[in-house]
């Protein structure tokens, strides 16, 4: 119940006992009819942490009304829908577990597509239990140590799911922790330009430190620290801020592994990456299987026999293929994109092979994603994007075209100082057309080689070579 946490904060974070007592003022309706019995502080705590849901909305109503009243008294700046009791009733109904014989009416897909999973998707985020458990151990250990050993690094290739793991897995697990109360602040640098970094640092310094809880500062997308366009003064400010933050908080940074080799510029980062880092690997087939079936099952939707195997075979390919391990960083994102496109095609309460065929399979999903990002590029960016994509294809006479892995340092030299090319690369990565790992950049899936626009480019190249020959 993330939104309940937002309303709770807007109401001034009253103590659970105060809230339980104050809620009783709302128990009697204006006509004297009893609305619900007393609600304990423990029950409110369970609702707020998402451990349980109110069995009856009438039981939850007194607490909701008190939080709404508190928010209005404080004149807190908050979303207007948080004060709408009717909206809360709809949220409560949607969150109820499916009961036998109840018709499925929820139409929202549990799969976020190319976007990362968020706290709103926490209930359907599956397949990463081991990573969540191991990260929790690292964070609890850091909470008991002295600075600077309170910085933890989550390292993983672009597209492997670092943001999803943090937002939909780790944060909800910390909020439900039975051993420590965590006060969490998240700063995302994924879409922040180097120009805006100073403002972000200044805002992040205002940490909400409470003596009764452990403060956690999460900085997602920390690789911006190494951006060549970042001013050295801003980078130095980030170093000093990171060091100072460890005095009052545990700090979790996420970054791609390709930047770990130049962390010597910051001794704190070098020590963190050597001794307190967690490498997030690509999901294994059994984990991807859970990511297919569990979110659908939680919505009361089943997977037709054969569809699961069809999806896995299309996403991961053959584990015996020599390049299998090199190309799987974006598997979760590609799977989520496909399941999101497949969801509206379900037949009653089933996702079917026929529906998968109607969307053109993973090939159709990837081609539409590539077309969308191409259409979004400016006319000046498109030549850069075309050259970049073509550089990731290996063409040999008498053989099928294959994906080519380009070394990051080679690509970085090509893109240095070329704003249009850098922007195009970022947009292609965000759309999951291209993947960047520790050392290489490549097309995210073999099926991108059949993208009609790319096929036309390659045919044009072959024609030019034939004429020149």
Short mmCIF file of C-alpha atoms in Angstrom, two decimals:
data_model
loop_
_atom_site.label_atom_id
_atom_site.label_comp_id
_atom_site.label_asym_id
_atom_site.label_seq_id
_atom_site.Cartn_x
_atom_site.Cartn_y
_atom_site.Cartn_z
CA UNK A 1 0.00 0.00 0.00
CA UNK A 2 2.49 2.59 -1.19
CA UNK A 3 -0.22 5.24 -1.60
CA UNK A 4 -1.27 4.77 2.01
CA UNK A 5 2.31 5.61 2.96
CA UNK A 6 2.08 8.80 0.90
CA UNK A 7 -1.15 9.83 2.64
CA UNK A 8 0.34 8.93 6.02
CA UNK A 9 3.31 11.22 5.34
CA UNK A 10 1.05 14.03 4.10
CA UNK A 11 -0.90 13.78 7.37
CA UNK A 12 2.27 14.46 9.34
CA UNK A 13 3.36 10.87 10.12
CA UNK A 14 1.25 10.57 13.31
CA UNK A 15 2.22 7.84 15.73
CA UNK A 16 0.31 4.60 15.20
CA UNK A 17 -1.24 4.78 18.66
CA UNK A 18 -2.36 8.39 18.13
CA UNK A 19 -3.87 7.47 14.79
CA UNK A 20 -5.69 4.44 16.21
CA UNK A 21 -7.17 6.56 19.01
CA UNK A 22 -8.07 9.49 16.75
CA UNK A 23 -9.72 7.20 14.21
CA UNK A 24 -12.38 6.33 16.76
CA UNK A 25 -13.82 9.84 16.35
CA UNK A 26 -14.95 8.73 12.90
CA UNK A 27 -16.47 5.42 14.04
CA UNK A 28 -19.96 6.83 14.55
CA UNK A 29 -21.65 8.12 11.42
CA UNK A 30 -23.68 11.39 11.51
CA UNK A 31 -26.84 9.31 12.01
CA UNK A 32 -25.35 7.43 14.91
CA UNK A 33 -24.77 4.17 13.01
CA UNK A 34 -21.64 2.28 13.97
CA UNK A 35 -19.18 2.15 11.10
CA UNK A 36 -16.61 -0.28 12.50
CA UNK A 37 -15.01 -1.48 15.69
CA UNK A 38 -11.68 -0.28 17.14
CA UNK A 39 -8.59 -0.63 14.97
CA UNK A 40 -5.29 -1.45 16.72
CA UNK A 41 -1.98 0.31 16.09
CA UNK A 42 -0.50 -3.01 14.98
CA UNK A 43 -3.20 -3.50 12.37
CA UNK A 44 -2.62 -0.01 10.97
CA UNK A 45 1.11 -0.76 10.88
CA UNK A 46 0.44 -3.95 8.90
CA UNK A 47 -1.73 -2.05 6.41
CA UNK A 48 0.85 0.70 5.97
CA UNK A 49 3.68 -1.77 5.39
CA UNK A 50 1.58 -3.80 2.96
CA UNK A 51 1.77 -6.95 5.07
CA UNK A 52 -2.02 -7.31 5.11
CA UNK A 53 -5.07 -5.67 3.54
CA UNK A 54 -8.19 -4.54 5.41
CA UNK A 55 -10.66 -7.43 5.26
CA UNK A 56 -13.55 -4.91 5.11
CA UNK A 57 -13.36 -1.40 3.72
CA UNK A 58 -15.61 -0.21 6.58
CA UNK A 59 -12.84 -1.19 9.03
CA UNK A 60 -10.33 0.89 7.10
CA UNK A 61 -12.63 3.92 6.68
CA UNK A 62 -12.09 5.53 10.15
CA UNK A 63 -8.30 5.45 9.69
CA UNK A 64 -8.61 6.82 6.16
CA UNK A 65 -10.89 9.67 7.28
CA UNK A 66 -8.48 10.67 10.05
CA UNK A 67 -5.52 10.72 7.66
CA UNK A 68 -7.50 12.81 5.17
CA UNK A 69 -8.50 15.23 7.96
CA UNK A 70 -4.89 15.47 9.13
CA UNK A 71 -3.69 16.21 5.62
CA UNK A 72 -6.25 18.96 5.18
CA UNK A 73 -5.43 20.50 8.58
CA UNK A 74 -1.75 20.65 7.66
CA UNK A 75 -2.60 21.93 4.15
CA UNK A 76 -0.01 19.51 2.83
CA UNK A 77 0.84 19.62 -0.84
CA UNK A 78 -0.35 16.22 -2.03
CA UNK A 79 -2.18 14.60 -4.92
CA UNK A 80 -5.88 15.44 -4.79
CA UNK A 81 -6.85 11.82 -5.45
CA UNK A 82 -5.31 10.81 -2.11
CA UNK A 83 -8.17 12.66 -0.42
CA UNK A 84 -10.85 10.91 -2.48
CA UNK A 85 -12.53 8.16 -0.43
CA UNK A 86 -14.19 6.72 -3.56
CA UNK A 87 -10.76 6.27 -5.16
CA UNK A 88 -9.54 4.44 -2.05
CA UNK A 89 -12.51 2.10 -2.33
CA UNK A 90 -11.54 1.27 -5.92
CA UNK A 91 -7.90 0.70 -4.89
CA UNK A 92 -9.05 -1.57 -2.08
CA UNK A 93 -11.27 -3.60 -4.43
CA UNK A 94 -8.48 -3.99 -7.01
CA UNK A 95 -6.06 -5.18 -4.31
CA UNK A 96 -8.33 -7.93 -3.03
CA UNK A 97 -7.17 -11.50 -3.75
CA UNK A 98 -9.19 -13.30 -6.37
CA UNK A 99 -11.88 -15.53 -4.87
CA UNK A 100 -13.33 -18.68 -6.39
CA UNK A 101 -16.11 -17.83 -8.81
CA UNK A 102 -15.27 -14.12 -8.91
CA UNK A 103 -15.07 -12.72 -12.42
CA UNK A 104 -11.83 -11.09 -13.50
CA UNK A 105 -12.52 -7.41 -14.11
CA UNK A 106 -9.06 -5.89 -13.74
CA UNK A 107 -7.81 -4.89 -17.18
CA UNK A 108 -4.51 -3.24 -16.22
CA UNK A 109 -1.53 -5.35 -17.26
CA UNK A 110 0.73 -6.51 -14.40
CA UNK A 111 3.66 -6.26 -16.84
CA UNK A 112 5.24 -2.77 -17.21
CA UNK A 113 6.58 -3.30 -20.72
CA UNK A 114 9.92 -1.64 -21.46
CA UNK A 115 9.69 0.51 -18.31
CA UNK A 116 11.21 -0.71 -15.04
CA UNK A 117 9.02 -2.31 -12.38
CA UNK A 118 8.05 0.19 -9.68
CA UNK A 119 6.71 0.01 -6.13
CA UNK A 120 3.24 -0.14 -7.65
CA UNK A 121 4.31 -3.44 -9.28
CA UNK A 122 5.83 -4.89 -6.10
CA UNK A 123 3.09 -7.49 -5.64
CA UNK A 124 3.78 -8.99 -9.09
CA UNK A 125 7.57 -8.64 -9.16
CA UNK A 126 8.92 -12.19 -9.12
CA UNK A 127 12.05 -14.15 -9.96
CA UNK A 128 14.54 -12.07 -7.97
CA UNK A 129 14.07 -13.49 -4.46
CA UNK A 130 17.71 -14.57 -4.09
CA UNK A 131 19.04 -11.16 -5.11
CA UNK A 132 16.65 -9.38 -2.73
CA UNK A 133 17.66 -11.63 0.17
CA UNK A 134 21.40 -11.16 -0.43
CA UNK A 135 21.08 -7.38 -0.79
CA UNK A 136 19.07 -7.21 2.45
CA UNK A 137 21.91 -9.00 4.22
CA UNK A 138 24.44 -6.48 2.89
CA UNK A 139 22.30 -3.52 3.95
CA UNK A 140 21.61 -4.84 7.46
CA UNK A 141 25.34 -5.48 7.91
CA UNK A 142 26.15 -1.95 6.72
CA UNK A 143 23.62 -0.49 9.17
CA UNK A 144 25.70 -1.89 12.04
CA UNK A 145 29.05 -0.56 10.80
CA UNK A 146 30.75 2.81 10.87
CA UNK A 147 31.29 5.11 7.91
CA UNK A 148 32.63 4.84 5.24
CA UNK A 149 31.76 1.12 5.18
CA UNK A 150 28.11 2.07 4.85
CA UNK A 151 28.17 2.40 1.07
CA UNK A 152 26.91 -0.60 -0.93
CA UNK A 153 27.13 -0.89 -4.72
CA UNK A 154 24.59 -2.73 -6.86
CA UNK A 155 26.37 -3.44 -10.14
CA UNK A 156 24.72 -4.74 -13.28
CA UNK A 157 24.60 -4.31 -17.04
CA UNK A 158 22.12 -1.91 -18.61
CA UNK A 159 18.77 -3.65 -18.99
CA UNK A 160 19.48 -6.36 -16.42
CA UNK A 161 16.87 -4.90 -14.02
CA UNK A 162 18.70 -2.89 -11.33
CA UNK A 163 15.98 -0.23 -11.03
CA UNK A 164 13.24 -2.87 -10.99
CA UNK A 165 15.06 -4.81 -8.27
CA UNK A 166 15.41 -1.69 -6.13
CA UNK A 167 11.94 -0.23 -6.59
CA UNK A 168 9.74 -3.32 -6.78
CA UNK A 169 11.83 -5.76 -4.75
CA UNK A 170 14.27 -4.25 -2.28
CA UNK A 171 12.35 -1.18 -1.06
CA UNK A 172 9.11 -3.07 -0.30
CA UNK A 173 11.15 -5.74 1.51
CA UNK A 174 12.84 -3.07 3.65
CA UNK A 175 9.50 -1.45 4.44
CA UNK A 176 8.30 -4.83 5.68
CA UNK A 177 11.47 -5.52 7.67
CA UNK A 178 10.83 -7.01 11.10
CA UNK A 179 14.31 -6.19 12.44
CA UNK A 180 14.88 -2.54 11.51
CA UNK A 181 12.67 0.43 10.67
CA UNK A 182 14.05 2.04 7.53
CA UNK A 183 13.57 5.62 6.42
CA UNK A 184 14.20 5.47 2.66
CA UNK A 185 15.11 8.26 0.24
CA UNK A 186 15.58 7.44 -3.45
CA UNK A 187 17.36 9.66 -5.96
CA UNK A 188 17.28 8.55 -9.61
CA UNK A 189 20.05 9.89 -11.82
CA UNK A 190 19.05 7.78 -14.84
CA UNK A 191 17.48 10.68 -16.72
CA UNK A 192 19.42 13.53 -15.10
CA UNK A 193 21.76 15.56 -17.26
CA UNK A 194 25.17 16.56 -16.00
CA UNK A 195 23.99 20.17 -16.06
CA UNK A 196 21.28 19.46 -13.46
CA UNK A 197 23.47 17.39 -11.15
CA UNK A 198 24.29 20.22 -8.73
CA UNK A 199 20.59 20.77 -8.03
CA UNK A 200 20.10 17.06 -7.40
CA UNK A 201 23.00 16.97 -4.92
CA UNK A 202 21.71 20.02 -3.08
CA UNK A 203 18.24 18.48 -2.77
CA UNK A 204 19.62 15.10 -1.65
CA UNK A 205 21.52 16.67 1.23
CA UNK A 206 18.21 17.26 3.02
CA UNK A 207 18.01 13.73 4.37
CA UNK A 208 15.15 12.93 6.75
CA UNK A 209 17.11 11.44 9.66
CA UNK A 210 15.11 10.03 12.56
CA UNK A 211 16.66 8.58 15.72
CA UNK A 212 14.20 5.68 15.88
CA UNK A 213 14.91 4.48 12.33
CA UNK A 214 17.81 3.70 9.99
CA UNK A 215 18.13 6.06 7.04
CA UNK A 216 18.85 4.60 3.60
CA UNK A 217 19.82 6.81 0.68
CA UNK A 218 19.48 5.08 -2.70
CA UNK A 219 21.23 6.68 -5.67
CA UNK A 220 20.14 4.89 -8.84
CA UNK A 221 22.12 5.45 -12.04
CA UNK A 222 25.34 6.53 -10.32
CA UNK A 223 27.35 6.07 -13.54
CA UNK A 224 26.50 9.71 -14.32
CA UNK A 225 29.35 10.46 -11.88
CA UNK A 226 31.76 9.36 -14.64
CA UNK A 227 30.10 11.36 -17.42
CA UNK A 228 32.74 13.25 -19.43
CA UNK A 229 30.39 16.25 -19.55
CA UNK A 230 30.17 16.48 -15.75
CA UNK A 231 32.18 19.39 -14.39
CA UNK A 232 34.99 18.40 -12.06
CA UNK A 233 33.64 20.75 -9.39
CA UNK A 234 30.29 18.90 -9.48
CA UNK A 235 32.07 15.55 -9.36
CA UNK A 236 34.05 16.72 -6.35
CA UNK A 237 30.81 17.87 -4.70
CA UNK A 238 29.33 14.40 -5.29
CA UNK A 239 32.39 12.78 -3.67
CA UNK A 240 32.12 14.99 -0.59
CA UNK A 241 28.37 14.45 -0.37
CA UNK A 242 28.76 10.67 -0.60
CA UNK A 243 31.32 10.68 2.21
CA UNK A 244 29.21 12.96 4.41
CA UNK A 245 26.05 10.91 3.83
CA UNK A 246 27.64 7.83 5.43
CA UNK A 247 27.70 9.61 8.80
CA UNK A 248 23.92 9.53 9.05
CA UNK A 249 22.76 6.97 6.48
CA UNK A 250 23.45 3.73 4.71
CA UNK A 251 23.99 4.49 1.01
CA UNK A 252 23.14 2.16 -1.87
CA UNK A 253 24.40 3.17 -5.31
CA UNK A 254 23.60 1.38 -8.56
CA UNK A 255 25.79 1.58 -11.62
CA UNK A 256 26.83 -0.29 -14.71
CA UNK A 257 29.99 -2.42 -14.42
CA UNK A 258 31.71 -0.66 -17.28
CA UNK A 259 32.47 2.25 -14.94
CA UNK A 260 33.99 0.20 -12.12
CA UNK A 261 37.42 0.18 -13.75
CA UNK A 262 37.86 3.94 -13.34
CA UNK A 263 36.65 4.20 -9.76
CA UNK A 264 40.20 4.92 -8.54
CA UNK A 265 39.35 8.60 -8.89
CA UNK A 266 37.25 8.17 -5.74
CA UNK A 267 38.85 5.98 -3.00
CA UNK A 268 35.49 5.48 -1.29
CA UNK A 269 34.01 4.08 -4.50
CA UNK A 270 37.06 1.90 -5.14
CA UNK A 271 36.81 0.40 -1.65
CA UNK A 272 33.06 -0.10 -2.01
CA UNK A 273 33.33 -1.85 -5.37
CA UNK A 274 36.11 -4.10 -4.07
CA UNK A 275 34.54 -5.12 -0.76
CA UNK A 276 30.83 -4.24 -0.67
CA UNK A 277 29.36 -4.69 -4.14
CA UNK A 278 26.69 -7.03 -5.43
CA UNK A 279 26.78 -8.12 -9.07
CA UNK A 280 23.27 -8.56 -10.50
CA UNK A 281 23.38 -11.25 -13.16
CA UNK A 282 20.87 -11.82 -15.95
CA UNK A 283 17.87 -13.89 -14.91
CA UNK A 284 18.08 -17.65 -15.33
CA UNK A 285 15.37 -19.49 -17.31
CA UNK A 286 13.63 -20.71 -14.13
CA UNK A 287 13.50 -17.11 -12.85
CA UNK A 288 12.10 -15.90 -16.17
CA UNK A 289 9.52 -18.68 -15.98
CA UNK A 290 8.30 -17.25 -12.66
CA UNK A 291 8.23 -13.76 -14.22
CA UNK A 292 5.87 -15.11 -16.90
CA UNK A 293 3.43 -17.11 -14.83
CA UNK A 294 3.24 -15.51 -11.38
CA UNK A 295 2.06 -11.96 -12.26
CA UNK A 296 -0.68 -13.45 -14.46
CA UNK A 297 -1.69 -15.96 -11.78
CA UNK A 298 -2.00 -13.16 -9.20
CA UNK A 299 -4.53 -11.51 -11.52
CA UNK A 300 -6.47 -14.77 -11.90
CA UNK A 301 -5.17 -15.34 -15.43
CA UNK A 302 -3.72 -18.67 -16.58
CA UNK A 303 -1.13 -19.46 -19.25
CA UNK A 304 -2.24 -21.84 -22.00
CA UNK A 305 -0.19 -25.02 -22.23
CA UNK A 306 2.73 -24.51 -24.58
CA UNK A 307 2.81 -20.70 -24.40
CA UNK A 308 5.29 -20.56 -21.54
CA UNK A 309 7.78 -22.76 -23.41
CA UNK A 310 7.22 -20.77 -26.60
CA UNK A 311 8.02 -17.51 -24.80
CA UNK A 312 11.13 -18.87 -23.08
CA UNK A 313 12.49 -20.37 -26.28
CA UNK A 314 11.96 -17.10 -28.15
CA UNK A 315 13.43 -14.87 -25.41
CA UNK A 316 16.52 -16.78 -24.31
CA UNK A 317 17.19 -18.90 -27.38
CA UNK A 318 19.24 -22.05 -26.98
CA UNK A 319 21.49 -22.27 -23.89
CA UNK A 320 23.88 -24.30 -26.03
CA UNK A 321 24.44 -21.39 -28.38
CA UNK A 322 27.97 -20.06 -27.97
CA UNK A 323 26.83 -16.45 -27.57
CA UNK A 324 23.98 -17.28 -25.16
CA UNK A 325 25.63 -15.83 -22.05
CA UNK A 326 26.76 -12.67 -23.83
CA UNK A 327 23.34 -11.59 -25.05
CA UNK A 328 20.90 -12.13 -22.18
CA UNK A 329 21.10 -8.87 -20.20
CA UNK A 330 17.82 -7.56 -21.66
CA UNK A 331 15.85 -10.80 -21.40
CA UNK A 332 13.59 -9.60 -18.57
CA UNK A 333 12.79 -6.33 -20.37
CA UNK A 334 12.03 -8.12 -23.66
CA UNK A 335 9.84 -10.63 -21.85
CA UNK A 336 7.97 -7.86 -20.02
CA UNK A 337 7.42 -5.98 -23.29
CA UNK A 338 6.00 -9.12 -24.88
CA UNK A 339 3.74 -9.99 -21.95
CA UNK A 340 2.44 -6.40 -21.84
CA UNK A 341 1.54 -6.59 -25.55
CA UNK A 342 0.00 -10.04 -25.06
CA UNK A 343 -2.17 -9.04 -22.08
CA UNK A 344 -4.94 -7.25 -24.09
CA UNK A 345 -5.14 -10.31 -26.35
CA UNK A 346 -6.13 -12.70 -23.55
CA UNK A 347 -9.19 -14.85 -24.09
CA UNK A 348 -11.31 -14.65 -20.97
CA UNK A 349 -8.92 -15.56 -18.18
CA UNK A 350 -6.28 -17.19 -20.39
CA UNK A 351 -3.21 -15.97 -22.22
CA UNK A 352 -3.02 -18.08 -25.36
CA UNK A 353 -0.70 -19.14 -28.15
CA UNK A 354 -3.20 -17.65 -30.61
CA UNK A 355 -2.91 -14.27 -28.85
CA UNK A 356 0.89 -14.51 -29.03
CA UNK A 357 0.65 -15.11 -32.75
CA UNK A 358 -1.71 -12.15 -33.19
CA UNK A 359 0.89 -9.73 -31.77
CA UNK A 360 3.53 -11.18 -34.10
CA UNK A 361 5.41 -12.86 -31.26
CA UNK A 362 8.53 -11.32 -29.79
CA UNK A 363 9.64 -10.37 -33.29
CA UNK A 364 6.59 -8.16 -33.81
CA UNK A 365 6.98 -6.57 -30.37
CA UNK A 366 10.65 -5.70 -30.95
CA UNK A 367 10.02 -4.37 -34.45
CA UNK A 368 7.25 -2.06 -33.20
CA UNK A 369 9.53 -0.83 -30.39
CA UNK A 370 12.27 -0.09 -32.93
CA UNK A 371 9.83 1.74 -35.21
CA UNK A 372 8.57 3.82 -32.29
CA UNK A 373 12.01 4.94 -31.19
CA UNK A 374 13.04 5.65 -34.79
CA UNK A 375 9.99 7.86 -35.31
CA UNK A 376 10.87 9.74 -32.10
CA UNK A 377 14.36 10.65 -33.29
CA UNK A 378 14.98 14.01 -34.91
CA UNK A 379 16.14 14.21 -38.50
CA UNK A 380 19.64 15.12 -37.30
CA UNK A 381 19.77 12.12 -34.93
CA UNK A 382 18.63 9.49 -37.42
CA UNK A 383 21.90 9.26 -39.43
CA UNK A 384 23.79 8.67 -36.16
CA UNK A 385 21.29 6.00 -35.09
CA UNK A 386 21.51 4.30 -38.49
CA UNK A 387 25.34 4.16 -38.41
CA UNK A 388 25.27 2.94 -34.82
CA UNK A 389 22.81 0.11 -35.54
CA UNK A 390 24.63 -0.94 -38.71
CA UNK A 391 27.90 -1.11 -36.77
CA UNK A 392 26.31 -3.79 -34.58
CA UNK A 393 25.67 -6.17 -37.51
CA UNK A 394 28.25 -8.52 -38.97
CA UNK A 395 27.76 -9.16 -42.70
CA UNK A 396 29.66 -11.93 -44.47
CA UNK A 397 29.19 -13.01 -48.05
CA UNK A 398 27.43 -16.34 -48.31
CA UNK A 399 26.44 -16.35 -44.60
CA UNK A 400 23.54 -15.04 -42.56
CA UNK A 401 23.90 -11.65 -40.92
CA UNK A 402 24.65 -11.90 -37.20
CA UNK A 403 24.79 -9.57 -34.23
CA UNK A 404 28.17 -7.97 -33.64
CA UNK A 405 29.46 -6.99 -30.22
CA UNK A 406 31.24 -3.63 -30.27
CA UNK A 407 33.72 -2.80 -27.51
CA UNK A 408 32.63 0.07 -25.27
CA UNK A 409 35.91 1.95 -25.66
CA UNK A 410 35.57 1.73 -29.46
CA UNK A 411 32.03 3.05 -29.28
CA UNK A 412 32.98 5.77 -26.78
CA UNK A 413 35.69 7.03 -29.13
CA UNK A 414 33.16 7.13 -31.95
CA UNK A 415 30.57 9.05 -29.91
CA UNK A 416 32.91 11.48 -28.12
CA UNK A 417 31.65 15.02 -28.62
CA UNK A 418 28.77 13.90 -30.85
CA UNK A 419 25.65 14.98 -28.95
CA UNK A 420 23.22 13.60 -31.52
CA UNK A 421 24.84 10.16 -31.48
CA UNK A 422 24.91 9.99 -27.67
CA UNK A 423 21.24 10.97 -27.47
CA UNK A 424 20.30 8.39 -30.11
CA UNK A 425 22.21 5.69 -28.22
CA UNK A 426 20.38 6.48 -24.98
CA UNK A 427 16.98 6.36 -26.67
CA UNK A 428 17.78 3.08 -28.40
CA UNK A 429 18.91 1.60 -25.08
CA UNK A 430 15.80 2.86 -23.30
CA UNK A 431 13.59 1.21 -25.94
CA UNK A 432 15.56 -2.07 -25.44
CA UNK A 433 16.68 -2.05 -29.08
CA UNK A 434 20.33 -1.89 -27.97
CA UNK A 435 21.96 -3.29 -24.82
CA UNK A 436 25.19 -2.08 -23.19
CA UNK A 437 27.09 -4.40 -20.85
CA UNK A 438 30.36 -4.02 -18.99
CA UNK A 439 32.54 -4.14 -22.08
CA UNK A 440 30.28 -4.28 -25.10
CA UNK A 441 27.27 -2.88 -26.94
CA UNK A 442 25.01 -5.05 -29.12
CA UNK A 443 21.51 -5.43 -30.54
CA UNK A 444 19.27 -6.76 -27.77
CA UNK A 445 17.96 -9.78 -29.67
CA UNK A 446 18.64 -11.80 -32.82
CA UNK A 447 15.16 -10.91 -34.04
CA UNK A 448 16.25 -7.29 -34.46
CA UNK A 449 18.14 -8.52 -37.53
CA UNK A 450 14.77 -9.01 -39.26
CA UNK A 451 13.57 -5.46 -38.55
CA UNK A 452 12.39 -4.32 -42.03
CA UNK A 453 14.15 -0.95 -41.81
CA UNK A 454 17.47 -2.60 -40.91
CA UNK A 455 17.00 -5.21 -43.65
CA UNK A 456 16.50 -2.37 -46.17
CA UNK A 457 19.67 -0.63 -44.95
CA UNK A 458 21.68 -3.83 -45.30
CA UNK A 459 20.24 -4.48 -48.77
CA UNK A 460 21.22 -0.93 -49.73
CA UNK A 461 24.77 -1.55 -48.55
CA UNK A 462 24.99 -4.77 -50.56
CA UNK A 463 23.68 -3.00 -53.66
CA UNK A 464 26.26 -0.23 -53.29
CA UNK A 465 29.04 -2.81 -52.97
CA UNK A 466 27.82 -4.66 -56.06
CA UNK A 467 27.79 -1.46 -58.13
CA UNK A 468 31.22 -0.44 -56.82
CA UNK A 469 32.57 -3.91 -57.65
#
